[in-house]
Each structure stands twice: as C-alpha cells, then as structure tokens.
C-alpha cells in the first residue's frame, strides 16, 4: 500500500505551504512510505485528486485544496482530519496502516481490546471465593467455637459496667477537643477558598486570551485559503482563455490557407 500526498509545490499561500510541510514532516518522522504528487505542474494529478475526493468532503465551491491524502485509491482525508488523527494518536488508523509494535497507537489498541474483552481477574474471580471455616473443618469445630463463645460472654458481663464508664469519659474528652479544634480549620478553609477564587480568575483570563488568539489565527488561515482559491480560479480562467485563443488562431490559419 502506497500513501499518496497531493501537493501544490508552487502555491502562493503561506497557510497551504505550512500544512503541506506539517503532513510531509510528520510522515517522514514516522518513517511512513509515501509519494508526493504535484497538482500545480501536472494537470492529470489535479484532475485525479478532484475526481476522487468524495463529494461530501469537498468545500462549498466544490474545489478541494491541497494537501489531500490517499491510500492507493482510497481517500484518507485532508489536513484537518490528519491533524485530528495526530492529536488522538491514531495516524496509522487514519492512513489505513497497521501501527508498529511498541508505538503509542499500538498500546492504545491493546488497552482498548483488554477493556472490550474483560480482564483476566474477572475471569478467575470464582477461584478467589473463600470457603467458610465450618464447611472446611466440619461441625465439630463449630461446636468448639460455640463453647468458647459462651465462656467469653460470661466473663464479659462482669466488665461491661467498667467499660461503659470508660467510654463515657472518653466521649466527653473527645467532644471538648473537637470543639476547640473546629475554629482553626474553619479559618484555614476560608483562606484556601479565597486563594482558589483568585487562581480561577487568573486561569479564566489566560483562557480567554488564548481563545482570542486562536480565533485570529483561524481568520488569517481562512483569508489565505480564500486568496489561494481565487488564484486557482483565475489560473483556470486564464488557461481556458488561452485554449480558446489558440483555437481561434488555428481556425484563422486554416481559413487563410484555403
């Protein structure tokens, strides 16, 4: 299986060049075999790419922009879907290739398989059930325990009163300690809550600034893509005009020859 990456080597768009470099650089880092196909200098490559990108994946104007990625004749996706797969550590699945052993993607697949099929501990759970002592040693051992328990109960009746007094004294002391110690933790909790609110405000401001910066970058990329699309359309119109002019010249020459 050969991965095909359709590029425009002479593109005037900085955004498209950056996207193409990201795709090619990442594939080389993974040591994935791929072939670059230029749509700027080869009209057949351009036509093949536009015909084989699924209709539902094409933009509103119907003209897909590079880079576009294929596995043989199977469409993989554009830069956006490639970037999402890279963020999710699923590039090999995106390309339709098996992940190499030891890679993060292979480890994730193994973990998912274990979760799907269940763990070995669940399969052997029945082996860890303990058998009651009475069932292992028989009724005789149970009778001995009953006799011992009766003797313990007789001895324990005499000491119940003393234990009750000790427990009451201990409860009184604990209640006093809790009352004295409640005030300090309450103050510490109030200080911690104030610090948490301040940190939350700082994080919110940083997040808002980051969101605004990302929105500006997206607007810049969109403007560059629109400019690239406009240039492509102008090139196509120029080619059509040149072909029409050539046909007109040929017809004029034929008429003069006649």
CSV table of C-alpha atoms in Angstrom, one decimal:
chain,number,residue,atom,x,y,z
A,1,UNK,CA,0.0,0.0,0.0
A,2,UNK,CA,1.3,3.4,-1.0
A,3,UNK,CA,0.3,6.6,0.7
A,4,UNK,CA,-0.2,9.4,-1.8
A,5,UNK,CA,0.0,13.1,-0.8
A,6,UNK,CA,-1.2,15.6,-3.3
A,7,UNK,CA,0.6,18.9,-3.0
A,8,UNK,CA,1.0,22.3,-4.8
A,9,UNK,CA,4.7,23.0,-4.9
A,10,UNK,CA,4.2,26.5,-6.4
A,11,UNK,CA,1.4,27.6,-4.2
A,12,UNK,CA,1.4,31.2,-3.2
A,13,UNK,CA,-0.5,30.6,0.0
A,14,UNK,CA,1.6,30.5,3.2
A,15,UNK,CA,-1.1,28.6,5.0
A,16,UNK,CA,-1.2,25.8,2.4
A,17,UNK,CA,2.6,25.5,2.3
A,18,UNK,CA,2.7,25.2,6.1
A,19,UNK,CA,0.0,22.5,6.1
A,20,UNK,CA,1.9,20.6,3.4
A,21,UNK,CA,5.1,20.8,5.4
A,22,UNK,CA,3.4,19.5,8.5
A,23,UNK,CA,1.9,16.5,6.8
A,24,UNK,CA,5.2,15.5,4.9
A,25,UNK,CA,7.3,16.2,8.0
A,26,UNK,CA,5.2,14.0,10.3
A,27,UNK,CA,5.1,11.1,7.8
A,28,UNK,CA,8.9,11.2,7.5
A,29,UNK,CA,9.2,11.3,11.3
A,30,UNK,CA,7.1,8.1,11.4
A,31,UNK,CA,9.1,6.6,8.6
A,32,UNK,CA,5.9,6.0,6.5
A,33,UNK,CA,6.5,5.4,2.8
A,34,UNK,CA,4.6,8.0,0.8
A,35,UNK,CA,4.6,9.6,-2.7
A,36,UNK,CA,4.3,13.3,-3.4
A,37,UNK,CA,2.1,14.2,-6.4
A,38,UNK,CA,2.2,17.8,-7.6
A,39,UNK,CA,-1.0,19.3,-8.8
A,40,UNK,CA,0.5,22.6,-9.8
A,41,UNK,CA,2.7,21.3,-12.6
A,42,UNK,CA,0.7,18.2,-13.5
A,43,UNK,CA,-2.8,18.6,-14.8
A,44,UNK,CA,-3.5,14.9,-14.6
A,45,UNK,CA,-2.7,14.8,-10.9
A,46,UNK,CA,-5.0,17.8,-10.3
A,47,UNK,CA,-7.9,16.2,-12.2
A,48,UNK,CA,-7.4,12.8,-10.4
A,49,UNK,CA,-7.4,14.4,-7.0
A,50,UNK,CA,-10.5,16.5,-7.6
A,51,UNK,CA,-12.4,13.5,-9.1
A,52,UNK,CA,-11.5,11.1,-6.2
A,53,UNK,CA,-12.2,13.4,-3.2
A,54,UNK,CA,-15.7,12.3,-2.0
A,55,UNK,CA,-18.4,14.9,-2.7
A,56,UNK,CA,-19.3,15.1,1.0
A,57,UNK,CA,-15.7,16.0,1.8
A,58,UNK,CA,-15.4,18.8,-0.8
A,59,UNK,CA,-15.8,22.5,0.2
A,60,UNK,CA,-18.9,24.5,-0.8
A,61,UNK,CA,-17.3,25.6,-4.0
A,62,UNK,CA,-16.5,22.0,-5.0
A,63,UNK,CA,-12.7,22.6,-5.4
A,64,UNK,CA,-10.7,20.7,-2.7
A,65,UNK,CA,-7.4,22.4,-1.8
A,66,UNK,CA,-4.1,20.6,-1.0
A,67,UNK,CA,-2.9,18.7,0.9
A,68,UNK,CA,-5.1,15.7,0.2
A,69,UNK,CA,-4.1,12.3,1.4
A,70,UNK,CA,-4.9,8.8,-0.2
A,71,UNK,CA,-4.0,5.2,0.5
A,72,UNK,CA,-3.7,3.9,-3.1
A,73,UNK,CA,-7.2,4.9,-4.5
A,74,UNK,CA,-8.8,5.1,-1.0
A,75,UNK,CA,-9.4,8.6,0.3
A,76,UNK,CA,-7.9,9.2,3.8
A,77,UNK,CA,-8.7,12.9,4.4
A,78,UNK,CA,-7.4,16.5,4.2
A,79,UNK,CA,-5.2,18.4,6.6
A,80,UNK,CA,-7.8,19.0,9.2
A,81,UNK,CA,-8.7,15.3,9.6
A,82,UNK,CA,-5.0,14.4,9.5
A,83,UNK,CA,-4.3,16.9,12.3
A,84,UNK,CA,-7.2,15.5,14.4
A,85,UNK,CA,-5.8,11.9,14.0
A,86,UNK,CA,-2.3,13.2,15.0
A,87,UNK,CA,-3.7,14.7,18.2
A,88,UNK,CA,-5.6,11.5,19.0
A,89,UNK,CA,-2.5,9.3,18.4
A,90,UNK,CA,-4.4,7.5,15.6
A,91,UNK,CA,-2.5,8.4,12.5
A,92,UNK,CA,-1.9,4.8,11.4
A,93,UNK,CA,-5.7,4.1,11.6
A,94,UNK,CA,-6.3,7.3,9.6
A,95,UNK,CA,-3.9,6.1,6.9
A,96,UNK,CA,-5.3,2.6,6.9
A,97,UNK,CA,-2.0,1.1,8.1
A,98,UNK,CA,-1.3,-1.3,11.0
A,99,UNK,CA,0.5,0.5,13.9
A,100,UNK,CA,4.1,-0.8,14.5
A,101,UNK,CA,4.6,-2.8,17.7
A,102,UNK,CA,5.6,-0.6,20.7
A,103,UNK,CA,4.0,2.6,19.3
A,104,UNK,CA,1.5,4.6,21.4
A,105,UNK,CA,-1.2,3.8,18.9
A,106,UNK,CA,-0.5,0.0,19.3
A,107,UNK,CA,-0.5,0.3,23.1
A,108,UNK,CA,-3.8,2.2,22.9
A,109,UNK,CA,-5.3,-0.5,20.7
A,110,UNK,CA,-4.2,-3.3,23.1
A,111,UNK,CA,-5.7,-1.4,26.1
A,112,UNK,CA,-9.0,-1.0,24.2
A,113,UNK,CA,-9.0,-4.7,23.4
A,114,UNK,CA,-8.5,-5.6,27.0
A,115,UNK,CA,-11.3,-3.3,28.1
A,116,UNK,CA,-13.6,-4.8,25.4
A,117,UNK,CA,-12.9,-8.4,26.3
A,118,UNK,CA,-12.6,-8.0,30.1
A,119,UNK,CA,-9.7,-8.6,32.4
A,120,UNK,CA,-8.2,-11.9,33.5
A,121,UNK,CA,-9.1,-11.1,37.1
A,122,UNK,CA,-12.8,-11.1,36.3
A,123,UNK,CA,-12.5,-14.4,34.5
A,124,UNK,CA,-10.8,-16.1,37.6
A,125,UNK,CA,-12.9,-14.3,40.2
A,126,UNK,CA,-14.6,-17.6,41.2
A,127,UNK,CA,-11.3,-19.1,42.3
A,128,UNK,CA,-10.8,-16.4,45.0
A,129,UNK,CA,-14.0,-17.1,46.9
A,130,UNK,CA,-13.2,-18.2,50.4
A,131,UNK,CA,-14.9,-21.3,51.9
A,132,UNK,CA,-16.3,-20.9,55.4
A,133,UNK,CA,-14.3,-22.5,58.3
A,134,UNK,CA,-17.2,-24.6,59.3
A,135,UNK,CA,-17.5,-26.1,55.8
A,136,UNK,CA,-13.8,-27.0,55.7
A,137,UNK,CA,-13.4,-28.4,59.2
A,138,UNK,CA,-16.8,-29.8,59.8
A,139,UNK,CA,-19.4,-29.4,62.6
A,140,UNK,CA,-17.1,-30.5,65.4
A,141,UNK,CA,-15.0,-27.3,65.1
A,142,UNK,CA,-18.2,-25.3,65.1
A,143,UNK,CA,-19.3,-26.8,68.4
A,144,UNK,CA,-15.9,-26.0,70.0
A,145,UNK,CA,-16.4,-22.3,68.9
A,146,UNK,CA,-19.9,-22.2,70.5
A,147,UNK,CA,-18.5,-23.4,73.8
A,148,UNK,CA,-15.7,-20.8,73.8
A,149,UNK,CA,-18.1,-18.0,72.9
A,150,UNK,CA,-20.4,-18.9,75.8
A,151,UNK,CA,-17.4,-18.7,78.2
A,152,UNK,CA,-16.4,-15.3,76.8
A,153,UNK,CA,-19.9,-14.0,77.3
A,154,UNK,CA,-19.9,-14.9,81.0
A,155,UNK,CA,-16.5,-13.2,81.6
A,156,UNK,CA,-17.6,-10.1,79.6
A,157,UNK,CA,-20.7,-9.5,81.7
A,158,UNK,CA,-18.7,-8.5,84.8
A,159,UNK,CA,-16.7,-5.9,82.9
A,160,UNK,CA,-19.5,-4.3,80.9
A,161,UNK,CA,-20.1,-1.6,83.6
A,162,UNK,CA,-16.5,-0.6,83.8
A,163,UNK,CA,-16.2,-0.4,80.1
A,164,UNK,CA,-19.3,1.8,79.8
A,165,UNK,CA,-17.9,4.3,82.3
A,166,UNK,CA,-14.6,4.5,80.5
A,167,UNK,CA,-16.4,5.0,77.1
A,168,UNK,CA,-18.5,7.9,78.6
A,169,UNK,CA,-15.3,9.6,79.9
A,170,UNK,CA,-13.6,9.2,76.6
A,171,UNK,CA,-16.5,10.6,74.6
A,172,UNK,CA,-16.6,13.7,76.9
A,173,UNK,CA,-12.9,14.4,76.3
A,174,UNK,CA,-13.2,13.9,72.5
A,175,UNK,CA,-16.2,16.3,72.3
A,176,UNK,CA,-14.2,19.0,74.1
A,177,UNK,CA,-11.2,18.5,71.8
A,178,UNK,CA,-13.4,18.7,68.7
A,179,UNK,CA,-15.0,22.0,69.8
A,180,UNK,CA,-11.6,23.6,70.4
A,181,UNK,CA,-10.1,22.4,67.1
A,182,UNK,CA,-13.0,23.4,64.8
A,183,UNK,CA,-12.2,27.1,64.8
A,184,UNK,CA,-8.7,26.8,63.3
A,185,UNK,CA,-9.7,24.6,60.3
A,186,UNK,CA,-12.6,26.9,59.5
A,187,UNK,CA,-10.2,29.9,59.2
A,188,UNK,CA,-7.8,27.8,57.0
A,189,UNK,CA,-10.7,26.7,54.8
A,190,UNK,CA,-11.7,30.4,54.2
A,191,UNK,CA,-8.2,31.3,53.2
A,192,UNK,CA,-7.9,28.4,50.8
A,193,UNK,CA,-11.3,29.3,49.2
A,194,UNK,CA,-10.1,32.9,48.7
A,195,UNK,CA,-6.8,31.7,47.0
A,196,UNK,CA,-8.8,29.2,44.8
A,197,UNK,CA,-11.1,32.1,43.6
A,198,UNK,CA,-8.1,34.2,42.7
A,199,UNK,CA,-6.4,31.4,40.8
A,200,UNK,CA,-9.7,30.6,39.0
A,201,UNK,CA,-9.9,34.3,37.8
A,202,UNK,CA,-6.3,34.2,36.5
A,203,UNK,CA,-7.0,30.9,34.6
A,204,UNK,CA,-10.2,32.4,33.1
A,205,UNK,CA,-8.3,35.5,31.8
A,206,UNK,CA,-5.5,33.3,30.3
A,207,UNK,CA,-8.0,31.0,28.7
A,208,UNK,CA,-9.9,34.0,27.2
A,209,UNK,CA,-6.7,35.5,25.8
A,210,UNK,CA,-5.8,32.1,24.3
A,211,UNK,CA,-9.2,31.7,22.7
A,212,UNK,CA,-9.0,35.2,21.1
A,213,UNK,CA,-5.5,34.4,19.7
A,214,UNK,CA,-6.7,31.1,18.2
A,215,UNK,CA,-9.7,32.9,16.6
A,216,UNK,CA,-7.4,35.4,15.0
A,217,UNK,CA,-5.2,32.6,13.6
A,218,UNK,CA,-8.2,30.8,12.2
A,219,UNK,CA,-9.3,34.0,10.5
A,220,UNK,CA,-5.9,34.6,9.0
A,221,UNK,CA,-5.8,31.0,7.7
A,222,UNK,CA,-9.3,31.3,6.2
A,223,UNK,CA,-8.3,34.6,4.4
A,224,UNK,CA,-5.2,32.9,2.9
A,225,UNK,CA,-7.2,29.9,1.8
A,226,UNK,CA,-9.8,32.2,0.1
A,227,UNK,CA,-6.9,34.0,-1.6
A,228,UNK,CA,-5.4,30.7,-2.8
A,229,UNK,CA,-8.8,29.6,-4.1
A,230,UNK,CA,-9.2,32.9,-6.0
A,231,UNK,CA,-5.8,32.5,-7.6
A,232,UNK,CA,-6.6,28.9,-8.7
A,233,UNK,CA,-9.8,30.1,-10.3
A,234,UNK,CA,-8.0,32.9,-12.1
A,235,UNK,CA,-5.4,30.4,-13.4
A,236,UNK,CA,-8.1,28.1,-14.7
A,237,UNK,CA,-9.9,31.0,-16.4
A,238,UNK,CA,-6.6,32.1,-18.0
A,239,UNK,CA,-6.0,28.5,-19.2
A,240,UNK,CA,-9.4,28.4,-20.8
A,241,UNK,CA,-8.9,31.8,-22.5
A,242,UNK,CA,-5.5,30.7,-23.9
A,243,UNK,CA,-7.0,27.5,-25.3
A,244,UNK,CA,-9.8,29.5,-26.9
A,245,UNK,CA,-7.3,31.9,-28.4
A,246,UNK,CA,-5.2,29.0,-29.8
A,247,UNK,CA,-8.3,27.5,-31.3
A,248,UNK,CA,-9.1,30.9,-32.9
A,249,UNK,CA,-5.6,31.3,-34.3
A,250,UNK,CA,-5.7,27.7,-35.8
A,251,UNK,CA,-9.1,28.4,-37.4
A,252,UNK,CA,-7.7,31.7,-38.9
A,253,UNK,CA,-4.7,30.0,-40.3
A,254,UNK,CA,-6.8,27.3,-41.9
A,255,UNK,CA,-9.1,29.9,-43.5
A,256,UNK,CA,-6.1,31.8,-44.9
A,257,UNK,CA,-4.6,28.6,-46.2
A,258,UNK,CA,-7.8,27.8,-48.0
